[in-house]
PDB file of C-alpha atoms and ligand atoms in Angstrom:
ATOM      1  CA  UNK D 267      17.083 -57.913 -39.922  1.00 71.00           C
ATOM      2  CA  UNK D 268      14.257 -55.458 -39.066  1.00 93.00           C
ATOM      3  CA  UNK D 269      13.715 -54.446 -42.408  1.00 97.00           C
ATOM      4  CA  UNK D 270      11.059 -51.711 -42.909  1.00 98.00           C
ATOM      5  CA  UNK D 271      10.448 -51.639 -46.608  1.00 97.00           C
ATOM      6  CA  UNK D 272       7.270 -50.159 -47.521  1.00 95.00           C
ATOM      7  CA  UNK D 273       7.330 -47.993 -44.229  1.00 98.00           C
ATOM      8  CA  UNK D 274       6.858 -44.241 -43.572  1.00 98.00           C
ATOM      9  CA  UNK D 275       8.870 -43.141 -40.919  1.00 98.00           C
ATOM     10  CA  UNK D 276       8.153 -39.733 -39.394  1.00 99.00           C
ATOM     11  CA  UNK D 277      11.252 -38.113 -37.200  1.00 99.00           C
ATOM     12  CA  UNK D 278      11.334 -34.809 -35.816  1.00 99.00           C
ATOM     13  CA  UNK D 279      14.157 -33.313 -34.867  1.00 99.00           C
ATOM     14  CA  UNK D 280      16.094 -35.033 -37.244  1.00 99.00           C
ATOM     15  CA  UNK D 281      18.546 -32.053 -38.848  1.00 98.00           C
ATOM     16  CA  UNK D 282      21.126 -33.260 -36.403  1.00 98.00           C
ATOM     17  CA  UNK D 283      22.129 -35.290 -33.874  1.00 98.00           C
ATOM     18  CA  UNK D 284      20.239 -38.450 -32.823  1.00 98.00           C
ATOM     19  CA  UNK D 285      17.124 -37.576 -34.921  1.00 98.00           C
ATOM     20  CA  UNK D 286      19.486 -37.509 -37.925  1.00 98.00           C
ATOM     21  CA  UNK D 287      21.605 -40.836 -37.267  1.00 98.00           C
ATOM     22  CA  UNK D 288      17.546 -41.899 -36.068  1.00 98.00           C
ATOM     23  CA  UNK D 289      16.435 -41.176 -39.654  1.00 98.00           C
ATOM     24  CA  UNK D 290      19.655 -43.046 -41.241  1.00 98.00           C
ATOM     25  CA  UNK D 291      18.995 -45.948 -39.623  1.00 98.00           C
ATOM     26  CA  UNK D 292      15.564 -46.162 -40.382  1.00 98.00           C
ATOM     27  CA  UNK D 293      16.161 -45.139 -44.255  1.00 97.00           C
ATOM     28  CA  UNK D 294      19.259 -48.098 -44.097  1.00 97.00           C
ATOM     29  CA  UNK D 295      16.573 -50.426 -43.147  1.00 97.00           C
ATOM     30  CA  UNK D 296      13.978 -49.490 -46.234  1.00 97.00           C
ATOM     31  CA  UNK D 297      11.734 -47.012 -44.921  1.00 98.00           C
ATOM     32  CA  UNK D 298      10.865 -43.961 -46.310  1.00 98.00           C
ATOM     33  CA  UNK D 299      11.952 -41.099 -43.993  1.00 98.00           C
ATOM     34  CA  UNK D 300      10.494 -37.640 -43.472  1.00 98.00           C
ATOM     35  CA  UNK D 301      12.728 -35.647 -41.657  1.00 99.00           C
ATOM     36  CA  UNK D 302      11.045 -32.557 -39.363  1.00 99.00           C
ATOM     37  CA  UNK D 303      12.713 -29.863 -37.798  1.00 99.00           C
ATOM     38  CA  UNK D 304      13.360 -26.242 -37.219  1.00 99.00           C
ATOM     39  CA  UNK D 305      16.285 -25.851 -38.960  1.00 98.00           C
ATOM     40  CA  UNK D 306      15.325 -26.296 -42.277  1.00 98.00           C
ATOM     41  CA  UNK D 307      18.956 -25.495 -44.275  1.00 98.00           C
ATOM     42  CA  UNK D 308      20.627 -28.822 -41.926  1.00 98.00           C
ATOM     43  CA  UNK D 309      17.714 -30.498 -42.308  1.00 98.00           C
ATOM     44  CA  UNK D 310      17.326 -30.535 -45.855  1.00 98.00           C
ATOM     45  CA  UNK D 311      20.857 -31.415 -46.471  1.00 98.00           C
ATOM     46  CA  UNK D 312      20.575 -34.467 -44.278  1.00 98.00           C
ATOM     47  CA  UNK D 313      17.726 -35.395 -46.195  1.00 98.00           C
ATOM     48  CA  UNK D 314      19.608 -35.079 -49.447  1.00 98.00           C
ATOM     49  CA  UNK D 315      22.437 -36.952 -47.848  1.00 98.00           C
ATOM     50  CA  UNK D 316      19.845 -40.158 -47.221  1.00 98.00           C
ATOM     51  CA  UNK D 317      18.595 -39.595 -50.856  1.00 96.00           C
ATOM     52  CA  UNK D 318      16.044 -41.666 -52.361  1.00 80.00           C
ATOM     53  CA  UNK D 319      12.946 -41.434 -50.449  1.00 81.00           C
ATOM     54  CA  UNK D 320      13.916 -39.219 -47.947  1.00 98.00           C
ATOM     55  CA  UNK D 321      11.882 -35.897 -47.725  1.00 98.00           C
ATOM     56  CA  UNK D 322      12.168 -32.884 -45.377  1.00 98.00           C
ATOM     57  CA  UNK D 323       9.345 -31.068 -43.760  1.00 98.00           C
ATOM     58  CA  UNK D 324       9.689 -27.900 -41.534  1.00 98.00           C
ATOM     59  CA  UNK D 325       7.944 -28.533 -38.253  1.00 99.00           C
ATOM     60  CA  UNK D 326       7.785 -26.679 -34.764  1.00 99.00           C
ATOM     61  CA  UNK D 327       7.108 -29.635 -32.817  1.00 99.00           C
ATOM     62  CA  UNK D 328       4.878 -27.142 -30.253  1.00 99.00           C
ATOM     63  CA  UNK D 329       2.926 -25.393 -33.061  1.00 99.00           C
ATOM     64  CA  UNK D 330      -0.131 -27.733 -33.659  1.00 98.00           C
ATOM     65  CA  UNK D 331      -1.327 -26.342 -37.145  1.00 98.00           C
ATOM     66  CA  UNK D 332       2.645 -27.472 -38.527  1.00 99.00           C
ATOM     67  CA  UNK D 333       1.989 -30.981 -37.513  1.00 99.00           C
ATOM     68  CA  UNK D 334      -1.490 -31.275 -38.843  1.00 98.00           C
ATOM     69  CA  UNK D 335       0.472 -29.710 -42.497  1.00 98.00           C
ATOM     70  CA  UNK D 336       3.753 -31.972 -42.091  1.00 98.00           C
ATOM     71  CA  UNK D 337       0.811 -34.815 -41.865  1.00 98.00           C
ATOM     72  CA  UNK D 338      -1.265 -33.786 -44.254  1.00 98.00           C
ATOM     73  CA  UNK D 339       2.240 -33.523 -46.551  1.00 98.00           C
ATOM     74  CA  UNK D 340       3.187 -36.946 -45.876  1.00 98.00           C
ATOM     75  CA  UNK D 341       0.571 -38.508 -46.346  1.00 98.00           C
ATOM     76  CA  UNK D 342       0.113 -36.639 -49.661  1.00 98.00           C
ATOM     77  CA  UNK D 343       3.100 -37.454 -50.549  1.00 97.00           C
ATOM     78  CA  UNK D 344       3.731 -41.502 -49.376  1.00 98.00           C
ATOM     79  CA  UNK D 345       0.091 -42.234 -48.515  1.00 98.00           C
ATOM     80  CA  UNK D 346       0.851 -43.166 -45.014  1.00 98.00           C
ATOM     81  CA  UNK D 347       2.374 -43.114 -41.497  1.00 98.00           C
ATOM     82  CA  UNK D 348       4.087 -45.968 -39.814  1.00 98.00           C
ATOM     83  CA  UNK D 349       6.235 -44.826 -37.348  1.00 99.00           C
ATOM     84  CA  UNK D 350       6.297 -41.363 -35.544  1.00 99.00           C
ATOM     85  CA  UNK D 351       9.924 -40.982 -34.202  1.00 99.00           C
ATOM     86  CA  UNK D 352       9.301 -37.643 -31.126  1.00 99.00           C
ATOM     87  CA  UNK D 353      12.760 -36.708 -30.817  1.00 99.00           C
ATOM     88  CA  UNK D 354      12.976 -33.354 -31.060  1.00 99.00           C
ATOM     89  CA  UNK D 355      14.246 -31.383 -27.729  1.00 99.00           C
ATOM     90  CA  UNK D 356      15.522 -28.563 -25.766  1.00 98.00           C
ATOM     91  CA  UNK D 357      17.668 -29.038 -22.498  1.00 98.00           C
ATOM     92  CA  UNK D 358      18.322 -26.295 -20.016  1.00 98.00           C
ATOM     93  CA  UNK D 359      21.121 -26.822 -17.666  1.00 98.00           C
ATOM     94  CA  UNK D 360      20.726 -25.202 -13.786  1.00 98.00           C
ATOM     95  CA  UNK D 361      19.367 -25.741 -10.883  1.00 98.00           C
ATOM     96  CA  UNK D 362      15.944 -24.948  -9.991  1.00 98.00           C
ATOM     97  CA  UNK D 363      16.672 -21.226  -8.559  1.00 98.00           C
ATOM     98  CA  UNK D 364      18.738 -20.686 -11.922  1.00 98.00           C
ATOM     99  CA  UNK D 365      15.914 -22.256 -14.078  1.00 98.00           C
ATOM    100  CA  UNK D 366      13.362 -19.435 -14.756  1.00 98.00           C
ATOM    101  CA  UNK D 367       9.494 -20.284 -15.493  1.00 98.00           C
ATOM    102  CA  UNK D 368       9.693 -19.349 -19.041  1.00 98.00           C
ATOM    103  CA  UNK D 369      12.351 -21.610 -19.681  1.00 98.00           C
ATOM    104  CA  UNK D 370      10.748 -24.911 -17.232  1.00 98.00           C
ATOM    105  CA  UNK D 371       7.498 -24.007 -19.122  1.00 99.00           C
ATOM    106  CA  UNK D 372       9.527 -24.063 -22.525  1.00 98.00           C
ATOM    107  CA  UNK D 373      10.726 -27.464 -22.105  1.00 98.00           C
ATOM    108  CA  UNK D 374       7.359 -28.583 -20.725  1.00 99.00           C
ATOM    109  CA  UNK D 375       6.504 -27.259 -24.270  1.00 99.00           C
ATOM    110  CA  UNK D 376       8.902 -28.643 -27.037  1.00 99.00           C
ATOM    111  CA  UNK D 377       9.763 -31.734 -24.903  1.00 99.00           C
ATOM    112  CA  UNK D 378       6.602 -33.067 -23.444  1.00 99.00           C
ATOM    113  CA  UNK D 379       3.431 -31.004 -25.523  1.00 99.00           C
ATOM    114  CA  UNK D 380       5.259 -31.466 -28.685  1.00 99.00           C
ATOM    115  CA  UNK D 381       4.974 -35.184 -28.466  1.00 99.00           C
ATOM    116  CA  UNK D 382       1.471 -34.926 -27.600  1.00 99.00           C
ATOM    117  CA  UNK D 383       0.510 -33.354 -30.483  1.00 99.00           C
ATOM    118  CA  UNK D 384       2.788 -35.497 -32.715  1.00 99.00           C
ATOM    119  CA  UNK D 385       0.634 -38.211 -31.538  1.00 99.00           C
ATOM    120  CA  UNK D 386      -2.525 -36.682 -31.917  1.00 98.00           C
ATOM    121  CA  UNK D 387      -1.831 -35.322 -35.492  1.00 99.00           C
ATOM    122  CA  UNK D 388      -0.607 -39.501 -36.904  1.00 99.00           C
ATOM    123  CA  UNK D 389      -3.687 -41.074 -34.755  1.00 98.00           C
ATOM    124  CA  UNK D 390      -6.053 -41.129 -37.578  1.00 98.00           C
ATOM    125  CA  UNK D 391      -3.527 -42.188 -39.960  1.00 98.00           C
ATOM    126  CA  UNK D 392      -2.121 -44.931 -37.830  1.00 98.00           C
ATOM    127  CA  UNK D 393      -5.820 -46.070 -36.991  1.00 98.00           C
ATOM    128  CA  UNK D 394      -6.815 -46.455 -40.580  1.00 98.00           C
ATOM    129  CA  UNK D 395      -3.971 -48.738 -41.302  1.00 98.00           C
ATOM    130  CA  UNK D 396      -4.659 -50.777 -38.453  1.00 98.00           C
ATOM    131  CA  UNK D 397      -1.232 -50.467 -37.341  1.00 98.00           C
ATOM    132  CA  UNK D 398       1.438 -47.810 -35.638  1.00 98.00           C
ATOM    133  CA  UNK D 399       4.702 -47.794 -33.828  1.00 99.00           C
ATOM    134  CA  UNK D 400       4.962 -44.606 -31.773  1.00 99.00           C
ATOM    135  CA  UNK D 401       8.447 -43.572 -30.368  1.00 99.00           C
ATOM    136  CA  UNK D 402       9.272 -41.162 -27.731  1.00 99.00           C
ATOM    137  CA  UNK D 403      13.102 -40.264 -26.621  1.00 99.00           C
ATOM    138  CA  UNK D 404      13.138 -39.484 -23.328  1.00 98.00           C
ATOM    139  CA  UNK D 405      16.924 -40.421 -21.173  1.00 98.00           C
ATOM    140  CA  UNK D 406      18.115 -41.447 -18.104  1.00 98.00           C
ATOM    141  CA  UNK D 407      17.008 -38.077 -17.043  1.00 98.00           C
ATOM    142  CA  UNK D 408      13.959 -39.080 -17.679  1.00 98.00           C
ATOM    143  CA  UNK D 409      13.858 -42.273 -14.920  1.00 98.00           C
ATOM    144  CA  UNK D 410      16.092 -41.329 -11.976  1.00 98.00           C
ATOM    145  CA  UNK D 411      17.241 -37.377 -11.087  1.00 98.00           C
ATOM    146  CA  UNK D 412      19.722 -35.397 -10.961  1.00 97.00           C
ATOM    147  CA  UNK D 413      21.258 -32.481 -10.007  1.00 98.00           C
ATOM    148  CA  UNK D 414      21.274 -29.419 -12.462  1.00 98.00           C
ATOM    149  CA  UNK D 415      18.252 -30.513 -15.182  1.00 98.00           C
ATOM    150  CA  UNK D 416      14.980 -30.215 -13.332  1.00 98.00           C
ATOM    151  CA  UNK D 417      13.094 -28.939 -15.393  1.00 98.00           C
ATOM    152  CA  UNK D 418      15.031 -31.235 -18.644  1.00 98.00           C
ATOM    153  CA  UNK D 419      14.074 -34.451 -16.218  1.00 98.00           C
ATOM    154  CA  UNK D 420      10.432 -33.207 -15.590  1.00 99.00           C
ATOM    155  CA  UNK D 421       9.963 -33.193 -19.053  1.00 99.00           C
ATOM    156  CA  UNK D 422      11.432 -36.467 -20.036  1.00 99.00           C
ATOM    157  CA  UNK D 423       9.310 -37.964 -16.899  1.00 99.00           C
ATOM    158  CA  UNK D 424       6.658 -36.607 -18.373  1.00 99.00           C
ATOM    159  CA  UNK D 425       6.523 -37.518 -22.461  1.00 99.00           C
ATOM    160  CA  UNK D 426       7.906 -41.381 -20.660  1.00 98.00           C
ATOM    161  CA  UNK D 427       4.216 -41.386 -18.297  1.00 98.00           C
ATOM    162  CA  UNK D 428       2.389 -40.083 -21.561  1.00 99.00           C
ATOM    163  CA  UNK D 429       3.602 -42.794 -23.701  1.00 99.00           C
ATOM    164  CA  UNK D 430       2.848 -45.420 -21.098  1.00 99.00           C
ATOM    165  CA  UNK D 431      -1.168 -44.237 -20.761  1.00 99.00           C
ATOM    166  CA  UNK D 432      -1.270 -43.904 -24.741  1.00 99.00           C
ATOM    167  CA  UNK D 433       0.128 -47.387 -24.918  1.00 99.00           C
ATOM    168  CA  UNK D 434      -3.084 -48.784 -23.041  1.00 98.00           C
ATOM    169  CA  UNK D 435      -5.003 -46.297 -25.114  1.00 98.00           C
ATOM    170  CA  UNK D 436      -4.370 -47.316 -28.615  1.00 98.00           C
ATOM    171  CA  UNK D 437      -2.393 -50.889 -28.042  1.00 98.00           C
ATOM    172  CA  UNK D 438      -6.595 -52.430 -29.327  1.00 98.00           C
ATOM    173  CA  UNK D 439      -6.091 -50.223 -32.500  1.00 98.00           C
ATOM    174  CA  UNK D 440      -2.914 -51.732 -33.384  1.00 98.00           C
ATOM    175  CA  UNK D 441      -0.590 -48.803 -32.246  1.00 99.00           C
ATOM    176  CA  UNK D 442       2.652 -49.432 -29.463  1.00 99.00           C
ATOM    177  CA  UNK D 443       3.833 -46.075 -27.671  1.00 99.00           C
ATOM    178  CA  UNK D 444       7.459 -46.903 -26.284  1.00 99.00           C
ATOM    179  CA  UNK D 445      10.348 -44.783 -24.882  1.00 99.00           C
ATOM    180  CA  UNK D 446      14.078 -45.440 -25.685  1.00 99.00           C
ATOM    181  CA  UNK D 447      15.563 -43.467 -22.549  1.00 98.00           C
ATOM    182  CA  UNK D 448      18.983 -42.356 -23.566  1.00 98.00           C
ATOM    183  CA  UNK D 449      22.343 -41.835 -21.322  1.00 97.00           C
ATOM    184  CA  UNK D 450      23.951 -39.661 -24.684  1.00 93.00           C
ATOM    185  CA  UNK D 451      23.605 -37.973 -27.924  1.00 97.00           C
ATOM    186  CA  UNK D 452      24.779 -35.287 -29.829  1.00 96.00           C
ATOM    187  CA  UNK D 453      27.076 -32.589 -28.743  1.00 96.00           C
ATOM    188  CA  UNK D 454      25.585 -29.431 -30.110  1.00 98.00           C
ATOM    189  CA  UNK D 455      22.524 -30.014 -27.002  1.00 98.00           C
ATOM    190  CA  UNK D 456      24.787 -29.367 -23.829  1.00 97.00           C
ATOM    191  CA  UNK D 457      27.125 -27.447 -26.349  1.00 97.00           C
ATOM    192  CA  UNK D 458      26.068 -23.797 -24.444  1.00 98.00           C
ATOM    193  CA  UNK D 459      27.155 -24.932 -20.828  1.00 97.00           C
ATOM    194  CA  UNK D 460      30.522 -27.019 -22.158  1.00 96.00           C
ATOM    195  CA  UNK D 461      32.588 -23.924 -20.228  1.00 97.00           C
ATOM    196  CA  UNK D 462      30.541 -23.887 -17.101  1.00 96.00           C
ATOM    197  CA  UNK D 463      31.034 -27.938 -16.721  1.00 96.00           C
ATOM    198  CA  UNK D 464      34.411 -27.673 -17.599  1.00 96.00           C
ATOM    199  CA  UNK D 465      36.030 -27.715 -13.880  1.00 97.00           C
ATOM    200  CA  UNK D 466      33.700 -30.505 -13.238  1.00 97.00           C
ATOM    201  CA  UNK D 467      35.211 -32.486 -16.075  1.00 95.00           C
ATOM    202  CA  UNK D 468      36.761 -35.371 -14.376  1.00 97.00           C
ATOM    203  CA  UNK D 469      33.147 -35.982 -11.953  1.00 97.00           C
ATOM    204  CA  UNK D 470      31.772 -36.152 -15.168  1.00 95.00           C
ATOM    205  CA  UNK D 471      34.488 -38.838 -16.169  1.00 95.00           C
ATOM    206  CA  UNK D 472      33.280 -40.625 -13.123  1.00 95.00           C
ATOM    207  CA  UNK D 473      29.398 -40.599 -13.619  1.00 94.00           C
ATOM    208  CA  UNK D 474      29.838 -42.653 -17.146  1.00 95.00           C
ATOM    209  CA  UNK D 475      32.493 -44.476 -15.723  1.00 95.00           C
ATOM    210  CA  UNK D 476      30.802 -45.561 -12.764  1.00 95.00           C
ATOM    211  CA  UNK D 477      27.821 -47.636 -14.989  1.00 97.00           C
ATOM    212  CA  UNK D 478      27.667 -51.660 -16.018  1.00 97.00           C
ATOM    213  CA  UNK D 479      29.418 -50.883 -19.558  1.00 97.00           C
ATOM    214  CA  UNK D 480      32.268 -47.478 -18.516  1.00 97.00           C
ATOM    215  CA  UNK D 481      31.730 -44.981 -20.878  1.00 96.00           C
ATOM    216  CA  UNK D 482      29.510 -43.009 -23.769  1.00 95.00           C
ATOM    217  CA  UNK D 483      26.698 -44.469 -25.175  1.00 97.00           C
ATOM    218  CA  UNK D 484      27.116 -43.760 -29.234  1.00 97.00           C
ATOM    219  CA  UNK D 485      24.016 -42.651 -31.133  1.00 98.00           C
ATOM    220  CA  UNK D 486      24.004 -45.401 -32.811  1.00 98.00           C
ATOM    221  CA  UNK D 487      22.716 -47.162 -30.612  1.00 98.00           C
ATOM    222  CA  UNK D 488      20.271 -45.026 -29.618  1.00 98.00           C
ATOM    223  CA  UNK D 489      19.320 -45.315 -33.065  1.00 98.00           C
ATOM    224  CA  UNK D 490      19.598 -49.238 -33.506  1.00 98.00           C
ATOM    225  CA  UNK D 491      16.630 -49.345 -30.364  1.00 98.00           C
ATOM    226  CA  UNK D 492      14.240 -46.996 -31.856  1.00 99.00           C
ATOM    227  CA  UNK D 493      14.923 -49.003 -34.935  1.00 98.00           C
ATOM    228  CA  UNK D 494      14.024 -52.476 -33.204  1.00 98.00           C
ATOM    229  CA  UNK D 495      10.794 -50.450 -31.844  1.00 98.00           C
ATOM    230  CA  UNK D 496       9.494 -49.475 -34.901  1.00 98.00           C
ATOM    231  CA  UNK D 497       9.615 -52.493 -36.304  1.00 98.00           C
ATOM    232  CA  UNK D 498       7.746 -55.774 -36.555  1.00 98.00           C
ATOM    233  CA  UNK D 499       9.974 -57.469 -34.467  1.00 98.00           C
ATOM    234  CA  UNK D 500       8.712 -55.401 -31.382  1.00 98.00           C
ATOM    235  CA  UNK D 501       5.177 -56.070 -32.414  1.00 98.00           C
ATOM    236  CA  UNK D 502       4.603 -57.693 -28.806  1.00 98.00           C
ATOM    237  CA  UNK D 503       5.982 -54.426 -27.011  1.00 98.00           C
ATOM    238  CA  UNK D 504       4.614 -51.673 -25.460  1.00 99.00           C
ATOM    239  CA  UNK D 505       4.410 -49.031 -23.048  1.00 99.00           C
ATOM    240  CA  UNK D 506       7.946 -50.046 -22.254  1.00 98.00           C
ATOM    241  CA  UNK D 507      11.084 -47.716 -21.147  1.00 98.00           C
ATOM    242  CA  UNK D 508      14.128 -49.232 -22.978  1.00 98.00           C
ATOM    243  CA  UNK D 509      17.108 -47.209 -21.690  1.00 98.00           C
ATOM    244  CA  UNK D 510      20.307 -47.386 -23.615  1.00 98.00           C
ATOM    245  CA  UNK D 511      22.296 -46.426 -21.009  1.00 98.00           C
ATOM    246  CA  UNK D 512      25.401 -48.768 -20.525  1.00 98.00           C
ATOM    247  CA  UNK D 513      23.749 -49.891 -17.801  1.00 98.00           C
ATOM    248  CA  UNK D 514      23.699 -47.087 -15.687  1.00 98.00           C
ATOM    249  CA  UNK D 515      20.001 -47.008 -14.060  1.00 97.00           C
ATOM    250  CA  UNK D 516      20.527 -50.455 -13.781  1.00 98.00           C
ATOM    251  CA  UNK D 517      22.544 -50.438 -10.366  1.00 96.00           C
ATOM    252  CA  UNK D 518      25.604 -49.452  -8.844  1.00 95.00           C
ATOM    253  CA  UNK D 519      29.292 -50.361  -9.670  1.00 95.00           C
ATOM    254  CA  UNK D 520      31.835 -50.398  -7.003  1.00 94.00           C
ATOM    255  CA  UNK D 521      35.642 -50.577  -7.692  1.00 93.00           C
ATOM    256  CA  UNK D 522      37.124 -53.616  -6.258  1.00 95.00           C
ATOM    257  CA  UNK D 523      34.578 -55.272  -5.478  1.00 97.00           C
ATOM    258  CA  UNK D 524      35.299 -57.761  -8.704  1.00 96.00           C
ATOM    259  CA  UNK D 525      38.201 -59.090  -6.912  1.00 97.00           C
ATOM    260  CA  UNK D 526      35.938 -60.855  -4.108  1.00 97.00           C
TER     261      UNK D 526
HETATM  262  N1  NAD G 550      22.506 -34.827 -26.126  1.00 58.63           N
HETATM  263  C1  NAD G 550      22.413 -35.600 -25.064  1.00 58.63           C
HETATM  264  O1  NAD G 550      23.357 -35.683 -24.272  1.00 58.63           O
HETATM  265  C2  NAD G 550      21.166 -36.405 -24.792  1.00 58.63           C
HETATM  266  C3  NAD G 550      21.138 -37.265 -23.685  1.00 58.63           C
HETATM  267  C4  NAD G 550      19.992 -38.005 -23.429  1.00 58.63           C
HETATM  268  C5  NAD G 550      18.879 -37.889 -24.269  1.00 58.63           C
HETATM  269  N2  NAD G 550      18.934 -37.022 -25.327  1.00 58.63           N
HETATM  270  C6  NAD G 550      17.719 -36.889 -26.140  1.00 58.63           C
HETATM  271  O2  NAD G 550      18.001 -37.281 -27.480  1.00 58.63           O
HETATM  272  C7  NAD G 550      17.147 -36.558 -28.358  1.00 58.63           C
HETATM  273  C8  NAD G 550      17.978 -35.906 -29.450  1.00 58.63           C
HETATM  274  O3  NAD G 550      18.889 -34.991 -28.856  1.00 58.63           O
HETATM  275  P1  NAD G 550      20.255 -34.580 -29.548  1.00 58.63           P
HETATM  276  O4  NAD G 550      21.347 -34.965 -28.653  1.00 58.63           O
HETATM  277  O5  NAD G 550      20.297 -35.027 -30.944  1.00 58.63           O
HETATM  278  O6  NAD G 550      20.107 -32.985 -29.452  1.00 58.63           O
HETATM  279  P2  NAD G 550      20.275 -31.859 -30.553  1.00 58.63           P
HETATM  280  O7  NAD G 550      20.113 -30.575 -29.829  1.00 58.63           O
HETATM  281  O8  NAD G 550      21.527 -32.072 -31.324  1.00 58.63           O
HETATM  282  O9  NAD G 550      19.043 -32.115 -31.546  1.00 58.63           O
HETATM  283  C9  NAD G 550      17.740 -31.756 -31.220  1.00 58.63           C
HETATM  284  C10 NAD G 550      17.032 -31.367 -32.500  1.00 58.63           C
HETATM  285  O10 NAD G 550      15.706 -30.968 -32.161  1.00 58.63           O
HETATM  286  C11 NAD G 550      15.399 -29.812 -32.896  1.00 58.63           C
HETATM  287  N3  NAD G 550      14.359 -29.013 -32.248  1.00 58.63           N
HETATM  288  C12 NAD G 550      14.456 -28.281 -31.099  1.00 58.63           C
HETATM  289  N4  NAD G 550      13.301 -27.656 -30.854  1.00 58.63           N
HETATM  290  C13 NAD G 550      12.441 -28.016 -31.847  1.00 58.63           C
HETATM  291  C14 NAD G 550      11.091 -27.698 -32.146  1.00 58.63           C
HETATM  292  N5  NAD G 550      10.385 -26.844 -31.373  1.00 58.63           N
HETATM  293  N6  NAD G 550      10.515 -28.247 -33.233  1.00 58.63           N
HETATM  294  C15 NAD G 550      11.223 -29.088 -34.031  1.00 58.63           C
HETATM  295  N7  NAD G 550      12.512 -29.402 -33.815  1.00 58.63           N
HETATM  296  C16 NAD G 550      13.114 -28.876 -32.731  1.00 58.63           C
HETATM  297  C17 NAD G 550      16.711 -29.052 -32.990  1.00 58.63           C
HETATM  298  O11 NAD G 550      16.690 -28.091 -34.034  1.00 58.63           O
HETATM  299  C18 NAD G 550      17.690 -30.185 -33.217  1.00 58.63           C
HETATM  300  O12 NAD G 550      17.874 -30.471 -34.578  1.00 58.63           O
HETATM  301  C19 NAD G 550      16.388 -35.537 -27.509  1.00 58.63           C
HETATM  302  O13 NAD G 550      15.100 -36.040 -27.216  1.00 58.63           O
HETATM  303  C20 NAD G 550      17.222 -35.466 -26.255  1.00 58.63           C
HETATM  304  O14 NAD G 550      16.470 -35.042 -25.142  1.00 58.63           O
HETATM  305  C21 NAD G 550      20.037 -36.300 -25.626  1.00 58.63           C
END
């Protein structure tokens, strides 16, 4: 189902975590997968791991003259661009007086400009061929607040209003913007403030037990949306926020209150 034979698939941040399981997915399905990120030595292993047709590139998502090579590379190398995966991210955990502007400006950067410029450098690409599926992973952060990640949530507003303006942009030269908006991912992202959430452990039990389906959301599934997005059979879609969340922007859950 889905199947993406024939198609380039473009994923930054893709030497770990979602991007990688992302880039799996996609390969499983018959694209051809070029893998972008900063750390090349993961990346390139993950690449290897995929195997046939799967190539790594080293991008800075914020660095506009590494996209326009990792394009230029690609298409080189495959002869076109399908699908343009912008996963790669930062997070910062603290509230706002904890949050420095060096830091809210560096999400702003690798989170919401890096994106931008994604899309910019597969435009002309994706235009010639008549057809695109652009992918943006923002989170739940991205459509309700909370405490802790302002400037993570400002970020993942952002890249989620971008996508929807691009959408009407380029949806009359064949190319769909969409967000997936995630509730989870990989560990090594909130891996530097595991000891300072520790107390908090068991409210943190409570906030993903408190949504429609209790509980994690695996990458997987993260990966099986963006995977339904860049294919055909979301040809009618766009402009869309598609949280995988269990549920949890969806509305509230209160104990008991099954037994009415
Ligand atoms: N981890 C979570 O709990 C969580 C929750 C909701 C949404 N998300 C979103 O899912 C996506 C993937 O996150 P993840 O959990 O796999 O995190 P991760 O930290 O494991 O992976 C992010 C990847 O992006 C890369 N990266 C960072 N800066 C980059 C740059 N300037 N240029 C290129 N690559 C860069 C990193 O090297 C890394 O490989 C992100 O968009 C994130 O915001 C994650």
């Amino acid at each position: 189902m889905f199947r993406l034979d024939d198609r380039v698939a473009l994923v930054t941040g893709a030497a770990r975590g979602v991007g990688a399981t992302i880039a799996k997915t996609l390969a499983q399905a018959g694209a051809k997968v070029v893998l972008a990120d900063i750390l090349v030595a993961e990346g390139e292993k993950v690449a290897a791991a995929i195997g046939d047709g799967a190539r790594f590139e080293s991008l800075d998502v914020t660095k506009e003259e590494d996209w326009t090579r990792a394009v230029d590379s690609t298409l080189g190398a495959l002869g076109r661009i399908d699908v343009l995966v912008n996963n790669a991210a930062v997070l910062h955990m603290g509230c706002v007086e904890n949050t420095p502007p060096d830091v809210f400006r560096r999400l702003l950067e690798v989170n919401t400009v890096g994106p931008y410029l994604g899309t910019r450098a597969v435009l002309s690409a994706m235009k010639s061929q008549g057809k695109g599926s652009i992918v943006m992973i923002s989170s739940i952060d991205g459509l309700v607040g909370m405490n802790a990640v302002s400037a993570y949530s400002a970020s993942k507003f952002g890249v989620r209003g971008f996508a929807k303006a691009t959408a009407m942009e380029l949806g009359r030269s064949g190319i769909r913007v969409n967000s997936v908006c995630a509730a989870g991912g990989g560990p090594e992202m909130t891996a530097p403030w595991l000891d300072k959430m520790m107390p908090f452990l068991e409210h943190m039990q409570a906030y993903m037990d408190d949504r429609g389906i209790p509980g994690g959301v695996p990458v997987e599934q993260i990966a099986n949306a963006v995977h339904y997005l860049a294919s055909d059979a979301s040809d009618g879609v766009t402009g869309i926020d598609l949280p995988v969340d269990g549920g949890a922007t969806a509305g509230k859950w209160i104990e008991g209150f099954n037994t009415l």
